[in-house]
């Protein structure tokens, strides 16, 4: 009996050590040693990480507003090429940088932790405000970028922005996932955190713009094989976005497509239920019946871009040109808790 107990104890200890050794890794930033700076094609962070930067600037002065665009998971700054050209033609200066672990940044495929992404965005906003004094500054976050924007807006020392645009924000936290998905994620991330997944066979369509999707498949800077530990980190970020849903006091526009197959509608409704509990008069929700996850690159992207431009140009609540805000009231916001 003693031998059996001893063997069982050794087995338990061994399993615990294996799991501990396989804990998902966060490849966080280095030592903070400079105030950060913006170059023509690089954002140099406080720990001197060099993040590729693209900008789309109005050809004629003055700049009416500045829009900082934060890309989604496995994407990079090029996601904003078409929107950047659209907005810059209307006097809105646009900037987009590759976040740590994505695009042309160091250690592609790694996860740097919610704190690192939030601190980078907070610093970039403050540097941009110095670069464009007196000009209103907005942050636009797509998917994962939306979750990072949400986390940044709830910092104790609030990031000084005039408004935020959340494009299909990644708010699919664990509490909105089925138990078996939560269990599978925990098991994989604590046993094979370095395992890479491709998503093939899931039959998920991110957009109706097929040519754009084919171009992404050919783009070497778009990550095709995702480490499980990065998915684990993304889920932690989405948990944070859900927890902070009711703490957003910034003027905000949230846009979401009815055909989104990436962030479930129920998860978005759950988020909205908390998001709109406070300061709802400062928050506009737009719902597009033909919109997919990549709303800014869909075939009907211009519809969304015009709504965002109209929202930016108005400092007070405004009816959107497309009517997507009215559609949201009747089809997305109405009694969201009944759909959970």
mmCIF file of C-alpha atoms in Angstrom:
data_model
loop_
_atom_site.group_PDB
_atom_site.id
_atom_site.type_symbol
_atom_site.label_atom_id
_atom_site.label_comp_id
_atom_site.label_asym_id
_atom_site.label_seq_id
_atom_site.Cartn_x
_atom_site.Cartn_y
_atom_site.Cartn_z
ATOM 1 C CA UNK A 1 0.000 0.000 0.000
ATOM 2 C CA UNK A 2 2.822 2.366 0.929
ATOM 3 C CA UNK A 3 4.522 1.589 -2.363
ATOM 4 C CA UNK A 4 1.316 2.357 -4.297
ATOM 5 C CA UNK A 5 0.903 5.661 -2.473
ATOM 6 C CA UNK A 6 4.518 6.534 -3.094
ATOM 7 C CA UNK A 7 4.179 5.696 -6.802
ATOM 8 C CA UNK A 8 0.988 7.779 -7.078
ATOM 9 C CA UNK A 9 2.660 10.703 -5.333
ATOM 10 C CA UNK A 10 5.635 10.537 -7.689
ATOM 11 C CA UNK A 11 3.254 10.395 -10.666
ATOM 12 C CA UNK A 12 1.352 13.473 -9.447
ATOM 13 C CA UNK A 13 4.562 15.406 -8.854
ATOM 14 C CA UNK A 14 5.879 14.417 -12.281
ATOM 15 C CA UNK A 15 2.693 15.547 -14.037
ATOM 16 C CA UNK A 16 2.742 18.831 -12.096
ATOM 17 C CA UNK A 17 6.357 19.459 -13.092
ATOM 18 C CA UNK A 18 5.645 18.697 -16.749
ATOM 19 C CA UNK A 19 2.682 21.087 -16.766
ATOM 20 C CA UNK A 20 4.688 23.780 -14.991
ATOM 21 C CA UNK A 21 7.507 23.396 -17.497
ATOM 22 C CA UNK A 22 5.016 23.837 -20.325
ATOM 23 C CA UNK A 23 3.325 26.984 -19.032
ATOM 24 C CA UNK A 24 2.455 29.378 -21.879
ATOM 25 C CA UNK A 25 5.275 31.864 -22.326
ATOM 26 C CA UNK A 26 4.932 35.640 -22.462
ATOM 27 C CA UNK A 27 7.773 37.270 -24.355
ATOM 28 C CA UNK A 28 7.483 40.609 -22.621
ATOM 29 C CA UNK A 29 9.349 43.850 -23.290
ATOM 30 C CA UNK A 30 12.850 44.622 -22.122
ATOM 31 C CA UNK A 31 14.035 47.289 -19.726
ATOM 32 C CA UNK A 32 12.490 50.735 -20.154
ATOM 33 C CA UNK A 33 15.351 53.066 -21.005
ATOM 34 C CA UNK A 34 14.052 55.801 -23.321
ATOM 35 C CA UNK A 35 10.944 57.975 -23.795
ATOM 36 C CA UNK A 36 10.097 56.392 -27.155
ATOM 37 C CA UNK A 37 9.953 58.134 -30.509
ATOM 38 C CA UNK A 38 8.274 58.064 -33.888
ATOM 39 C CA UNK A 39 10.352 57.954 -37.056
ATOM 40 C CA UNK A 40 9.088 58.029 -40.636
ATOM 41 C CA UNK A 41 8.748 54.239 -40.809
ATOM 42 C CA UNK A 42 9.382 53.010 -37.257
ATOM 43 C CA UNK A 43 7.830 53.318 -33.823
ATOM 44 C CA UNK A 44 10.610 52.902 -31.263
ATOM 45 C CA UNK A 45 9.149 51.823 -27.941
ATOM 46 C CA UNK A 46 10.320 52.559 -24.413
ATOM 47 C CA UNK A 47 12.479 49.397 -24.409
ATOM 48 C CA UNK A 48 13.796 50.240 -27.910
ATOM 49 C CA UNK A 49 11.805 47.625 -29.801
ATOM 50 C CA UNK A 50 11.569 48.764 -33.416
ATOM 51 C CA UNK A 51 8.019 48.337 -34.710
ATOM 52 C CA UNK A 52 7.370 48.960 -38.434
ATOM 53 C CA UNK A 53 5.135 51.978 -38.988
ATOM 54 C CA UNK A 54 3.029 53.159 -41.923
ATOM 55 C CA UNK A 55 1.267 56.472 -42.293
ATOM 56 C CA UNK A 56 -1.245 57.987 -44.673
ATOM 57 C CA UNK A 57 -1.166 61.761 -44.437
ATOM 58 C CA UNK A 58 -3.393 64.409 -46.044
ATOM 59 C CA UNK A 59 -1.746 66.070 -49.026
ATOM 60 C CA UNK A 60 -3.116 69.434 -48.001
ATOM 61 C CA UNK A 61 -3.048 71.062 -44.569
ATOM 62 C CA UNK A 62 -4.483 71.408 -42.084
ATOM 63 C CA UNK A 63 -4.879 67.974 -40.518
ATOM 64 C CA UNK A 64 -8.430 67.803 -39.173
ATOM 65 C CA UNK A 65 -7.960 64.715 -37.010
ATOM 66 C CA UNK A 66 -5.552 61.851 -36.371
ATOM 67 C CA UNK A 67 -6.522 58.179 -36.462
ATOM 68 C CA UNK A 68 -4.269 55.531 -34.910
ATOM 69 C CA UNK A 69 -5.134 52.066 -36.275
ATOM 70 C CA UNK A 70 -4.355 48.887 -34.293
ATOM 71 C CA UNK A 71 -4.427 45.642 -36.275
ATOM 72 C CA UNK A 72 -5.913 42.278 -35.381
ATOM 73 C CA UNK A 73 -4.447 38.879 -34.490
ATOM 74 C CA UNK A 74 -1.850 37.516 -36.958
ATOM 75 C CA UNK A 75 -2.204 40.666 -39.094
ATOM 76 C CA UNK A 76 -0.002 43.751 -39.410
ATOM 77 C CA UNK A 77 -0.110 47.449 -40.293
ATOM 78 C CA UNK A 78 -0.950 46.856 -43.951
ATOM 79 C CA UNK A 79 -4.538 46.055 -42.902
ATOM 80 C CA UNK A 80 -5.182 49.787 -42.943
ATOM 81 C CA UNK A 81 -3.857 50.582 -46.424
ATOM 82 C CA UNK A 82 -7.219 51.157 -48.123
ATOM 83 C CA UNK A 83 -8.898 52.793 -45.108
ATOM 84 C CA UNK A 84 -5.819 54.973 -44.598
ATOM 85 C CA UNK A 85 -6.040 56.300 -48.144
ATOM 86 C CA UNK A 86 -9.784 56.895 -47.737
ATOM 87 C CA UNK A 87 -9.450 58.871 -44.499
ATOM 88 C CA UNK A 88 -6.354 60.846 -45.497
ATOM 89 C CA UNK A 89 -8.257 62.165 -48.531
ATOM 90 C CA UNK A 90 -10.677 63.686 -46.011
ATOM 91 C CA UNK A 91 -8.016 65.453 -43.975
ATOM 92 C CA UNK A 92 -7.539 62.690 -41.385
ATOM 93 C CA UNK A 93 -3.930 61.633 -40.773
ATOM 94 C CA UNK A 94 -3.617 57.873 -40.211
ATOM 95 C CA UNK A 95 -0.911 55.822 -38.504
ATOM 96 C CA UNK A 96 -0.618 52.048 -38.058
ATOM 97 C CA UNK A 97 2.273 50.080 -36.554
ATOM 98 C CA UNK A 98 3.074 46.371 -36.333
ATOM 99 C CA UNK A 99 2.499 45.154 -32.800
ATOM 100 C CA UNK A 100 5.061 43.003 -31.018
ATOM 101 C CA UNK A 101 5.161 39.467 -32.419
ATOM 102 C CA UNK A 102 3.311 40.385 -35.614
ATOM 103 C CA UNK A 103 4.222 41.525 -39.111
ATOM 104 C CA UNK A 104 7.798 42.784 -39.375
ATOM 105 C CA UNK A 105 8.304 43.227 -35.636
ATOM 106 C CA UNK A 106 10.828 41.154 -33.629
ATOM 107 C CA UNK A 107 9.984 37.522 -32.771
ATOM 108 C CA UNK A 108 6.975 37.058 -35.078
ATOM 109 C CA UNK A 109 4.484 34.528 -33.741
ATOM 110 C CA UNK A 110 5.264 35.201 -30.070
ATOM 111 C CA UNK A 111 2.922 36.776 -27.531
ATOM 112 C CA UNK A 112 4.118 39.764 -25.505
ATOM 113 C CA UNK A 113 1.332 40.053 -22.952
ATOM 114 C CA UNK A 114 -1.602 42.429 -22.584
ATOM 115 C CA UNK A 115 0.457 44.898 -20.549
ATOM 116 C CA UNK A 116 3.065 45.292 -23.285
ATOM 117 C CA UNK A 117 0.506 45.941 -26.021
ATOM 118 C CA UNK A 118 -1.400 48.405 -23.842
ATOM 119 C CA UNK A 119 1.730 50.307 -22.820
ATOM 120 C CA UNK A 120 2.882 50.551 -26.448
ATOM 121 C CA UNK A 121 -0.449 52.003 -27.546
ATOM 122 C CA UNK A 122 -0.572 54.433 -24.629
ATOM 123 C CA UNK A 123 2.939 55.665 -25.463
ATOM 124 C CA UNK A 124 2.182 55.944 -29.186
ATOM 125 C CA UNK A 125 -0.930 58.052 -28.491
ATOM 126 C CA UNK A 126 1.043 60.432 -26.301
ATOM 127 C CA UNK A 127 3.814 60.764 -28.911
ATOM 128 C CA UNK A 128 1.259 61.437 -31.647
ATOM 129 C CA UNK A 129 -0.394 64.141 -29.562
ATOM 130 C CA UNK A 130 2.969 65.890 -29.326
ATOM 131 C CA UNK A 131 3.456 65.505 -33.053
ATOM 132 C CA UNK A 132 -0.011 66.929 -33.808
ATOM 133 C CA UNK A 133 -0.708 69.426 -30.994
ATOM 134 C CA UNK A 134 -4.269 70.652 -30.734
ATOM 135 C CA UNK A 135 -5.620 68.051 -33.185
ATOM 136 C CA UNK A 136 -8.208 65.493 -31.976
ATOM 137 C CA UNK A 137 -6.774 61.976 -31.795
ATOM 138 C CA UNK A 138 -8.804 58.780 -32.226
ATOM 139 C CA UNK A 139 -7.844 55.127 -31.852
ATOM 140 C CA UNK A 140 -9.310 52.455 -34.126
ATOM 141 C CA UNK A 141 -8.837 48.846 -33.095
ATOM 142 C CA UNK A 142 -9.825 45.901 -35.262
ATOM 143 C CA UNK A 143 -10.602 42.558 -33.572
ATOM 144 C CA UNK A 144 -7.613 41.951 -31.242
ATOM 145 C CA UNK A 145 -6.755 45.613 -31.736
ATOM 146 C CA UNK A 146 -10.225 46.450 -30.412
ATOM 147 C CA UNK A 147 -9.581 44.460 -27.234
ATOM 148 C CA UNK A 148 -6.224 46.209 -26.786
ATOM 149 C CA UNK A 149 -7.932 49.569 -27.285
ATOM 150 C CA UNK A 150 -10.494 48.663 -24.602
ATOM 151 C CA UNK A 151 -7.752 47.659 -22.164
ATOM 152 C CA UNK A 152 -5.838 50.867 -22.874
ATOM 153 C CA UNK A 153 -8.851 53.114 -22.294
ATOM 154 C CA UNK A 154 -9.292 51.723 -18.783
ATOM 155 C CA UNK A 155 -5.777 52.486 -17.547
ATOM 156 C CA UNK A 156 -5.647 54.302 -14.219
ATOM 157 C CA UNK A 157 -3.868 57.196 -15.941
ATOM 158 C CA UNK A 158 -6.329 57.390 -18.822
ATOM 159 C CA UNK A 159 -4.860 57.468 -22.307
ATOM 160 C CA UNK A 160 -5.694 60.926 -23.743
ATOM 161 C CA UNK A 161 -7.832 60.193 -26.797
ATOM 162 C CA UNK A 162 -10.874 62.033 -28.134
ATOM 163 C CA UNK A 163 -12.655 58.861 -29.170
ATOM 164 C CA UNK A 164 -12.334 55.169 -30.007
ATOM 165 C CA UNK A 165 -13.616 53.033 -32.871
ATOM 166 C CA UNK A 166 -13.978 49.319 -32.130
ATOM 167 C CA UNK A 167 -14.214 47.228 -35.295
ATOM 168 C CA UNK A 168 -15.558 43.742 -34.526
ATOM 169 C CA UNK A 169 -13.683 43.816 -31.197
ATOM 170 C CA UNK A 170 -12.303 40.549 -29.829
ATOM 171 C CA UNK A 171 -14.546 40.120 -26.776
ATOM 172 C CA UNK A 172 -14.975 36.342 -26.897
ATOM 173 C CA UNK A 173 -13.742 35.745 -23.356
ATOM 174 C CA UNK A 174 -13.751 32.465 -21.501
ATOM 175 C CA UNK A 175 -17.062 33.132 -19.755
ATOM 176 C CA UNK A 176 -18.782 33.165 -23.157
ATOM 177 C CA UNK A 177 -17.018 30.003 -24.389
ATOM 178 C CA UNK A 178 -18.428 26.467 -24.008
ATOM 179 C CA UNK A 179 -16.686 24.505 -21.230
ATOM 180 C CA UNK A 180 -15.102 22.072 -23.674
ATOM 181 C CA UNK A 181 -13.376 24.909 -25.553
ATOM 182 C CA UNK A 182 -12.054 26.344 -22.302
ATOM 183 C CA UNK A 183 -10.773 22.906 -21.259
ATOM 184 C CA UNK A 184 -9.138 22.180 -24.608
ATOM 185 C CA UNK A 185 -7.380 25.550 -24.596
ATOM 186 C CA UNK A 186 -6.070 25.055 -21.067
ATOM 187 C CA UNK A 187 -4.852 21.539 -21.785
ATOM 188 C CA UNK A 188 -3.073 22.444 -25.028
ATOM 189 C CA UNK A 189 -1.542 25.642 -23.675
ATOM 190 C CA UNK A 190 -0.159 23.825 -20.613
ATOM 191 C CA UNK A 191 1.123 20.749 -22.419
ATOM 192 C CA UNK A 192 2.083 21.845 -25.931
ATOM 193 C CA UNK A 193 2.281 25.693 -25.808
ATOM 194 C CA UNK A 194 4.621 25.734 -28.801
ATOM 195 C CA UNK A 195 2.249 23.699 -30.959
ATOM 196 C CA UNK A 196 1.158 25.591 -34.076
ATOM 197 C CA UNK A 197 -2.350 25.505 -35.511
ATOM 198 C CA UNK A 198 -3.434 26.618 -38.967
ATOM 199 C CA UNK A 199 -7.220 26.809 -38.726
ATOM 200 C CA UNK A 200 -7.594 24.790 -41.920
ATOM 201 C CA UNK A 201 -10.793 22.841 -42.156
ATOM 202 C CA UNK A 202 -12.759 25.149 -39.875
ATOM 203 C CA UNK A 203 -14.657 26.585 -42.855
ATOM 204 C CA UNK A 204 -14.699 30.087 -41.405
ATOM 205 C CA UNK A 205 -15.071 32.984 -43.839
ATOM 206 C CA UNK A 206 -13.586 36.265 -42.615
ATOM 207 C CA UNK A 207 -14.799 38.433 -45.508
ATOM 208 C CA UNK A 208 -16.744 38.395 -48.757
ATOM 209 C CA UNK A 209 -13.743 40.033 -50.472
ATOM 210 C CA UNK A 210 -12.217 36.832 -51.843
ATOM 211 C CA UNK A 211 -9.404 38.528 -53.767
ATOM 212 C CA UNK A 212 -8.292 40.283 -50.597
ATOM 213 C CA UNK A 213 -8.325 36.983 -48.683
ATOM 214 C CA UNK A 214 -6.209 35.352 -51.395
ATOM 215 C CA UNK A 215 -3.721 38.216 -51.159
ATOM 216 C CA UNK A 216 -3.475 37.704 -47.386
ATOM 217 C CA UNK A 217 -2.799 34.008 -47.950
ATOM 218 C CA UNK A 218 0.162 34.964 -50.167
ATOM 219 C CA UNK A 219 1.475 37.686 -47.847
ATOM 220 C CA UNK A 220 4.533 36.399 -45.935
ATOM 221 C CA UNK A 221 3.959 38.910 -43.111
ATOM 222 C CA UNK A 222 0.541 37.487 -42.265
ATOM 223 C CA UNK A 223 0.985 34.664 -39.742
ATOM 224 C CA UNK A 224 -0.495 31.389 -41.018
ATOM 225 C CA UNK A 225 0.589 29.028 -38.219
ATOM 226 C CA UNK A 226 -0.384 30.190 -34.740
ATOM 227 C CA UNK A 227 1.298 29.061 -31.536
ATOM 228 C CA UNK A 228 -1.115 27.754 -28.910
ATOM 229 C CA UNK A 229 0.467 30.026 -26.284
ATOM 230 C CA UNK A 230 -0.407 33.035 -28.462
ATOM 231 C CA UNK A 231 -4.047 31.889 -28.582
ATOM 232 C CA UNK A 232 -3.930 31.529 -24.799
ATOM 233 C CA UNK A 233 -2.608 35.090 -24.506
ATOM 234 C CA UNK A 234 -5.272 36.405 -26.867
ATOM 235 C CA UNK A 235 -7.949 34.736 -24.729
ATOM 236 C CA UNK A 236 -6.534 36.400 -21.612
ATOM 237 C CA UNK A 237 -6.800 39.708 -23.475
ATOM 238 C CA UNK A 238 -10.428 39.013 -24.426
ATOM 239 C CA UNK A 239 -11.175 38.173 -20.787
ATOM 240 C CA UNK A 240 -9.809 41.596 -19.877
ATOM 241 C CA UNK A 241 -11.967 43.276 -22.534
ATOM 242 C CA UNK A 242 -15.088 41.661 -21.042
ATOM 243 C CA UNK A 243 -14.147 42.580 -17.473
ATOM 244 C CA UNK A 244 -13.644 46.217 -18.437
ATOM 245 C CA UNK A 245 -16.734 46.526 -20.638
ATOM 246 C CA UNK A 246 -18.587 48.772 -18.220
ATOM 247 C CA UNK A 247 -15.610 51.014 -17.431
ATOM 248 C CA UNK A 248 -15.303 52.791 -20.777
ATOM 249 C CA UNK A 249 -16.043 56.491 -20.452
ATOM 250 C CA UNK A 250 -14.533 57.564 -23.777
ATOM 251 C CA UNK A 251 -16.740 58.521 -26.709
ATOM 252 C CA UNK A 252 -16.906 55.260 -28.651
ATOM 253 C CA UNK A 253 -18.194 53.830 -31.920
ATOM 254 C CA UNK A 254 -18.528 50.045 -32.131
ATOM 255 C CA UNK A 255 -19.139 48.422 -35.526
ATOM 256 C CA UNK A 256 -20.024 44.767 -36.067
ATOM 257 C CA UNK A 257 -21.202 42.638 -38.992
ATOM 258 C CA UNK A 258 -24.109 40.199 -38.845
ATOM 259 C CA UNK A 259 -22.083 37.647 -40.864
ATOM 260 C CA UNK A 260 -19.080 37.750 -38.525
ATOM 261 C CA UNK A 261 -17.872 34.151 -38.130
ATOM 262 C CA UNK A 262 -14.843 34.998 -35.968
ATOM 263 C CA UNK A 263 -16.333 36.776 -32.942
ATOM 264 C CA UNK A 264 -19.704 35.161 -32.131
ATOM 265 C CA UNK A 265 -22.780 37.363 -32.040
ATOM 266 C CA UNK A 266 -23.744 36.103 -28.576
ATOM 267 C CA UNK A 267 -20.355 37.105 -27.168
ATOM 268 C CA UNK A 268 -20.698 40.563 -28.719
ATOM 269 C CA UNK A 269 -24.202 40.974 -27.290
ATOM 270 C CA UNK A 270 -22.951 39.906 -23.874
ATOM 271 C CA UNK A 271 -20.242 42.561 -24.096
ATOM 272 C CA UNK A 272 -22.722 45.217 -25.261
ATOM 273 C CA UNK A 273 -25.042 44.490 -22.360
ATOM 274 C CA UNK A 274 -22.282 45.647 -19.959
ATOM 275 C CA UNK A 275 -20.723 48.215 -22.306
ATOM 276 C CA UNK A 276 -23.935 50.234 -22.581
ATOM 277 C CA UNK A 277 -24.789 50.221 -18.876
ATOM 278 C CA UNK A 278 -22.791 53.409 -18.271
ATOM 279 C CA UNK A 279 -22.453 56.600 -20.331
ATOM 280 C CA UNK A 280 -24.521 55.090 -23.126
ATOM 281 C CA UNK A 281 -25.116 58.571 -24.553
ATOM 282 C CA UNK A 282 -21.422 58.651 -25.514
ATOM 283 C CA UNK A 283 -21.546 55.275 -27.256
ATOM 284 C CA UNK A 284 -22.765 54.444 -30.756
ATOM 285 C CA UNK A 285 -23.241 50.893 -32.027
ATOM 286 C CA UNK A 286 -23.481 50.117 -35.750
ATOM 287 C CA UNK A 287 -24.657 46.751 -37.083
ATOM 288 C CA UNK A 288 -24.223 45.820 -40.760
ATOM 289 C CA UNK A 289 -26.490 43.033 -42.088
ATOM 290 C CA UNK A 290 -24.038 42.135 -44.888
ATOM 291 C CA UNK A 291 -20.852 42.703 -42.915
ATOM 292 C CA UNK A 292 -18.241 40.038 -42.150
ATOM 293 C CA UNK A 293 -15.424 40.174 -39.591
ATOM 294 C CA UNK A 294 -13.111 42.211 -41.815
ATOM 295 C CA UNK A 295 -15.563 45.076 -42.160
ATOM 296 C CA UNK A 296 -12.897 47.533 -43.314
ATOM 297 C CA UNK A 297 -11.897 45.258 -46.195
ATOM 298 C CA UNK A 298 -15.246 43.746 -47.174
ATOM 299 C CA UNK A 299 -16.740 44.467 -50.579
ATOM 300 C CA UNK A 300 -19.027 47.003 -48.879
ATOM 301 C CA UNK A 301 -16.216 48.509 -46.802
ATOM 302 C CA UNK A 302 -16.857 52.049 -48.054
ATOM 303 C CA UNK A 303 -20.236 51.990 -46.303
ATOM 304 C CA UNK A 304 -18.487 51.430 -42.971
ATOM 305 C CA UNK A 305 -15.694 53.914 -43.728
ATOM 306 C CA UNK A 306 -18.199 56.682 -44.480
ATOM 307 C CA UNK A 307 -19.963 56.002 -41.178
ATOM 308 C CA UNK A 308 -16.664 56.192 -39.273
ATOM 309 C CA UNK A 309 -15.705 59.434 -41.031
ATOM 310 C CA UNK A 310 -19.100 60.992 -40.207
ATOM 311 C CA UNK A 311 -18.742 59.925 -36.565
ATOM 312 C CA UNK A 312 -15.221 61.398 -36.309
ATOM 313 C CA UNK A 313 -16.274 64.710 -37.831
ATOM 314 C CA UNK A 314 -19.079 65.134 -35.303
ATOM 315 C CA UNK A 315 -18.197 65.761 -31.664
ATOM 316 C CA UNK A 316 -21.734 64.901 -30.561
ATOM 317 C CA UNK A 317 -24.030 61.910 -31.193
ATOM 318 C CA UNK A 318 -24.903 61.757 -34.875
ATOM 319 C CA UNK A 319 -27.059 59.497 -37.034
ATOM 320 C CA UNK A 320 -24.807 57.421 -39.262
ATOM 321 C CA UNK A 321 -25.250 57.851 -43.053
ATOM 322 C CA UNK A 322 -25.883 54.114 -43.584
ATOM 323 C CA UNK A 323 -28.489 53.792 -40.840
ATOM 324 C CA UNK A 324 -26.460 50.957 -39.283
ATOM 325 C CA UNK A 325 -26.921 52.512 -35.833
ATOM 326 C CA UNK A 326 -30.706 52.259 -36.148
ATOM 327 C CA UNK A 327 -30.383 48.653 -37.329
ATOM 328 C CA UNK A 328 -28.247 47.905 -34.271
ATOM 329 C CA UNK A 329 -30.929 49.196 -31.920
ATOM 330 C CA UNK A 330 -33.547 46.857 -33.371
ATOM 331 C CA UNK A 331 -31.441 43.787 -34.230
ATOM 332 C CA UNK A 332 -28.364 43.644 -31.983
ATOM 333 C CA UNK A 333 -28.860 45.677 -28.818
ATOM 334 C CA UNK A 334 -32.504 44.887 -28.072
ATOM 335 C CA UNK A 335 -32.563 42.626 -24.997
ATOM 336 C CA UNK A 336 -29.149 41.020 -25.666
ATOM 337 C CA UNK A 337 -29.298 38.996 -22.444
ATOM 338 C CA UNK A 338 -32.127 36.887 -23.873
ATOM 339 C CA UNK A 339 -29.712 35.464 -26.465
ATOM 340 C CA UNK A 340 -27.144 34.188 -23.994
#
